[in-house]
Amino acid sequence: QKYFKNSVRLASMIETEFEANGRKSDGVLQRNEKGIWVLQATNMPAVLIETGFITNKEEEDYLNSEKGQNEISNAIVKAIVDFKNLLDNQRNAAEISNAKAGK
């Protein structure tokens, strides 16, 4: 639960990038009652990404295409870089605030 807020933030950023590339989104979903063990057993923000469904022929073709794989991987990388920059900016702001307060 320690990283839940940042996990949701990262998932939302990934979803935003997917949507910017024209991908359909079902939203950021959370499992509150019974969590996904691989996500709960981490000491950092964690997300599980569904890039599409191979039961849908159009999505399967997209996921198997070089274009689709590049678009999906680029969207994920951009979201992760933006997320890291956001965290770094927050840390820097907190350090500046603490320095001004004499802490």
C-alpha positions as a LaTeX table, in Angstrom:
\begin{tabular}{lrrr}
\hline
Residue & $x$ (\AA) & $y$ (\AA) & $z$ (\AA) \\
\hline
Gln1 & 0.00 & 0.00 & 0.00 \\
Lys2 & 2.98 & 2.32 & 0.49 \\
Tyr3 & 3.39 & 2.85 & $-3.26$ \\
Phe4 & $-0.27$ & 2.62 & $-4.26$ \\
Lys5 & $-0.72$ & 6.33 & $-5.00$ \\
Asn6 & 2.33 & 6.46 & $-7.28$ \\
Ser7 & 1.33 & 3.18 & $-8.93$ \\
Val8 & $-2.03$ & 4.70 & $-9.86$ \\
Arg9 & $-0.30$ & 7.86 & $-11.08$ \\
Leu10 & 2.08 & 5.84 & $-13.29$ \\
Ala11 & $-0.77$ & 3.71 & $-14.63$ \\
Ser12 & $-2.73$ & 6.87 & $-15.47$ \\
Met13 & 0.26 & 8.33 & $-17.30$ \\
Ile14 & 0.66 & 5.15 & $-19.34$ \\
Glu15 & $-3.04$ & 5.15 & $-20.15$ \\
Thr16 & $-2.81$ & 8.79 & $-21.29$ \\
Glu17 & 0.01 & 7.89 & $-23.67$ \\
Phe18 & $-1.93$ & 4.93 & $-25.05$ \\
Glu19 & $-4.96$ & 7.14 & $-25.65$ \\
Ala20 & $-2.76$ & 9.77 & $-27.35$ \\
Asn21 & $-1.78$ & 7.02 & $-29.80$ \\
Gly22 & $-5.42$ & 6.21 & $-30.50$ \\
Arg23 & $-5.60$ & 3.05 & $-28.39$ \\
Lys24 & $-8.89$ & 2.15 & $-26.74$ \\
Ser25 & $-8.77$ & 2.34 & $-22.96$ \\
Asp26 & $-10.90$ & 0.67 & $-20.33$ \\
Gly27 & $-9.44$ & 3.00 & $-17.71$ \\
Val28 & $-7.06$ & 2.40 & $-14.85$ \\
Leu29 & $-8.46$ & $-0.52$ & $-12.91$ \\
Gln30 & $-7.57$ & $-1.46$ & $-9.36$ \\
Arg31 & $-8.03$ & $-4.59$ & $-7.34$ \\
Asn32 & $-8.81$ & $-3.45$ & $-3.84$ \\
Glu33 & $-10.11$ & $-6.61$ & $-2.19$ \\
Lys34 & $-7.82$ & $-9.25$ & $-3.63$ \\
Gly35 & $-4.68$ & $-7.73$ & $-5.08$ \\
Ile36 & $-2.41$ & $-9.10$ & $-7.73$ \\
Trp37 & 0.48 & $-10.64$ & $-5.82$ \\
Val38 & 3.23 & $-9.56$ & $-8.23$ \\
Leu39 & 2.09 & $-5.95$ & $-7.80$ \\
Gln40 & 1.71 & $-6.11$ & $-4.03$ \\
Ala41 & 5.07 & $-7.76$ & $-3.42$ \\
Thr42 & 7.09 & $-4.80$ & $-4.70$ \\
Asn43 & 9.02 & $-2.05$ & $-2.97$ \\
Met44 & 8.28 & 0.52 & $-5.67$ \\
Pro45 & 5.38 & 1.72 & $-7.78$ \\
Ala46 & 4.17 & $-1.17$ & $-9.95$ \\
Val47 & 1.64 & $-1.58$ & $-12.75$ \\
Leu48 & 0.37 & $-4.43$ & $-14.89$ \\
Ile49 & $-0.14$ & $-3.30$ & $-18.49$ \\
Glu50 & $-2.61$ & $-4.92$ & $-20.86$ \\
Thr51 & $-1.54$ & $-3.81$ & $-24.33$ \\
Gly52 & $-4.44$ & $-5.48$ & $-26.13$ \\
Phe53 & $-6.31$ & $-8.72$ & $-26.56$ \\
Ile54 & $-5.25$ & $-11.41$ & $-29.01$ \\
Thr55 & $-8.82$ & $-12.70$ & $-29.04$ \\
Asn56 & $-9.59$ & $-9.65$ & $-31.20$ \\
Lys57 & $-8.11$ & $-10.21$ & $-34.69$ \\
Glu58 & $-7.50$ & $-6.49$ & $-35.32$ \\
Glu59 & $-5.68$ & $-6.09$ & $-32.00$ \\
Glu60 & $-3.74$ & $-9.30$ & $-32.55$ \\
Asp61 & $-2.52$ & $-8.00$ & $-35.92$ \\
Tyr62 & $-1.59$ & $-4.65$ & $-34.36$ \\
Leu63 & 0.25 & $-6.30$ & $-31.46$ \\
Asn64 & 2.16 & $-8.54$ & $-33.89$ \\
Ser65 & 3.12 & $-5.65$ & $-36.16$ \\
Glu66 & 6.37 & $-3.73$ & $-35.85$ \\
Lys67 & 4.39 & $-0.47$ & $-35.94$ \\
Gly68 & 2.15 & $-1.59$ & $-33.07$ \\
Gln69 & 5.04 & $-2.85$ & $-30.96$ \\
Asn70 & 6.97 & 0.39 & $-31.51$ \\
Glu71 & 3.97 & 2.57 & $-30.66$ \\
Ile72 & 3.18 & 0.61 & $-27.51$ \\
Ser73 & 6.76 & 0.44 & $-26.26$ \\
Asn74 & 7.36 & 4.14 & $-27.03$ \\
Ala75 & 4.20 & 5.11 & $-25.15$ \\
Ile76 & 5.27 & 3.08 & $-22.11$ \\
Val77 & 8.81 & 4.50 & $-22.15$ \\
Lys78 & 7.52 & 8.08 & $-22.49$ \\
Ala79 & 5.15 & 7.61 & $-19.55$ \\
Ile80 & 7.90 & 6.12 & $-17.36$ \\
Val81 & 10.33 & 8.94 & $-18.21$ \\
Asp82 & 7.63 & 11.56 & $-17.53$ \\
Phe83 & 6.79 & 9.82 & $-14.24$ \\
Lys84 & 10.44 & 9.80 & $-13.14$ \\
Asn85 & 10.82 & 13.46 & $-14.06$ \\
Leu86 & 7.70 & 14.27 & $-12.05$ \\
Leu87 & 9.09 & 12.47 & $-9.00$ \\
Asp88 & 12.49 & 14.14 & $-9.39$ \\
Asn89 & 10.84 & 17.57 & $-9.60$ \\
Gln90 & 8.80 & 16.84 & $-6.47$ \\
Arg91 & 11.93 & 15.72 & $-4.58$ \\
Asn92 & 13.85 & 18.80 & $-5.68$ \\
Ala93 & 11.01 & 21.08 & $-4.62$ \\
Ala94 & 10.85 & 19.36 & $-1.21$ \\
Glu95 & 14.62 & 19.69 & $-0.75$ \\
Ile96 & 14.48 & 23.39 & $-1.60$ \\
Ser97 & 11.56 & 23.88 & 0.78 \\
Asn98 & 13.38 & 22.03 & 3.57 \\
Ala99 & 16.56 & 24.04 & 2.98 \\
Lys100 & 14.61 & 27.30 & 3.22 \\
Ala101 & 12.96 & 26.08 & 6.43 \\
Gly102 & 16.39 & 25.23 & 7.88 \\
Lys103 & 15.76 & 21.50 & 8.12 \\
\hline
\end{tabular}
